[in-house]
């Protein structure tokens, strides 16, 4: 009964991966190891109820006394306490994932168990060379850091008795010094584990003989290099996710289906890698642009667009900004504007040129002739030239003839001032379109002067590459309205706006083609 009670109390106080807390600072014949320091640390935290920082300070003070007895200089106290706290943070991160059985988690626990067997090194960085004058003390420190456990005891000495190492041990220590000392336990990473791969030296006074950190740990496995895992979130994968507009949560589901749940990164990890890949790609593109365009004169272009927001935020004002010249065509950015005013537009254009280091290359500006761009006081051009402190040639884009004639035609038919923002005729045509029969379209009844010449010109334009789909659609509809033939279907009516002259022309051509059927439907609806 007493044995069962003792077993239960012992299991209740046992620390995962470490064993029982260390009530007394018995370090044996060697300098303290990481596992001994952590066990002593947990005694202060769990038994004496000290805070984490207080426990780290107390343990560090005890360890520093041992290092002073062997005349080995140590780091300053704050750094020694930091080493203890980083070791505890590594244990904490592993403790959170101790129920996971993934390969990476098992490997992390194995690596940390090996790191626990290594020296809790608080020695000064120059202790081996400059600060230690006695060669035998230097050899002792090197032996404590050595991974060659079978002959490590031969060079060990009682810390209080000050027994010296044998000559053979010193020769072996010299050989190890030539091969390089062991790396120290690194700082806690995002996965919370150390990279130590040394074996325990056996100086743990026998109280942890019943503790086995992991199965199958040997000198050969401890020295073998850790297999590198193939990363999932590469820059190419991040770029593909952005190109296909896949969210972080959806990407996690895809990775789970392909790689399994154990190898799938968290959503925050996916987001962090995607942001890092975007920043890296942006830096590379800007660096390449700076190298390829040292002193080339460029024209900067901009034109505001109303587009749908990316996160369901409604309609947003976007300003595409491009540069061209000497065979170079490059989009700089598409910033979001709070409003399409001249001041905000000019500031965005100047910021884009400054960010790409192209302010000195700009010799001209290309823009649409709107008040926000050409205003004498608050126009974007004036604002840009104030920042640049020099005049640039403004290359205005005047309103095309089609825009002017199309706008005048709408004003003649519907009046110069329409009360609503929508054109009601176009709105009714959109609602009627699902009932339309493609075969019922009819060209103009009355002949048009020069129709054959116009049709031939339109066919020639279709053979060329058109920069916009709405231009091509307008040319195709013109051929059909004039009685020509073209291999194209009449598309569903799209969006329209009072400021978009092309949409007005396309709607007018489509209504002309379906005029009889559309008018008959409107008459039946009015009669009913």
XYZ file of N, CA and C in Angstrom, residues 282-283 285-287 289-290 332-333 347-360:
69
model
N 8.509 41.058 -54.949
C 8.465 42.494 -55.243
C 9.863 43.102 -55.219
N 10.688 42.691 -54.262
C 12.060 43.206 -54.210
C 12.857 42.781 -55.433
N 11.674 42.044 -58.449
C 11.190 42.757 -59.639
C 11.708 44.191 -59.649
N 11.673 44.847 -58.491
C 12.162 46.223 -58.427
C 13.659 46.289 -58.685
N 14.410 45.319 -58.136
C 15.855 45.317 -58.376
C 16.169 45.097 -59.850
N 14.207 45.874 -62.363
C 13.816 47.089 -63.079
C 14.872 48.177 -62.920
N 15.451 48.301 -61.742
C 16.477 49.320 -61.506
C 17.727 49.050 -62.322
N 3.530 49.561 -62.489
C 4.173 49.794 -61.204
C 3.306 49.321 -60.047
N 2.078 49.771 -59.995
C 1.167 49.358 -58.928
C -0.249 49.782 -59.284
N -0.679 62.309 -55.802
C 0.177 61.766 -54.749
C 0.464 60.292 -54.983
N -0.550 59.529 -55.418
C -0.351 58.103 -55.680
C 0.610 57.881 -56.845
N 0.498 58.684 -57.893
C 1.398 58.545 -59.046
C 2.834 58.873 -58.652
N 3.015 59.945 -57.895
C 4.370 60.318 -57.471
C 4.961 59.268 -56.529
N 4.159 58.751 -55.598
C 4.655 57.725 -54.677
C 5.089 56.471 -55.428
N 4.340 56.104 -56.465
C 4.715 54.925 -57.250
C 6.045 55.138 -57.966
N 6.217 56.302 -58.584
C 7.484 56.584 -59.269
C 8.648 56.664 -58.287
N 8.405 57.215 -57.105
C 9.468 57.318 -56.107
C 9.835 55.952 -55.546
N 8.841 55.104 -55.313
C 9.123 53.776 -54.766
C 9.942 52.933 -55.732
N 9.717 53.091 -57.018
C 10.476 52.350 -58.028
C 11.737 53.097 -58.467
N 12.008 54.240 -57.844
C 13.209 55.028 -58.145
C 13.243 55.433 -59.618
N 12.102 55.928 -60.115
C 11.986 56.319 -61.521
C 11.608 57.791 -61.683
N 11.736 58.575 -60.617
C 11.328 59.981 -60.699
C 12.172 60.727 -61.721
N 13.476 60.465 -61.730
C 14.362 61.162 -62.670
C 14.182 60.681 -64.104
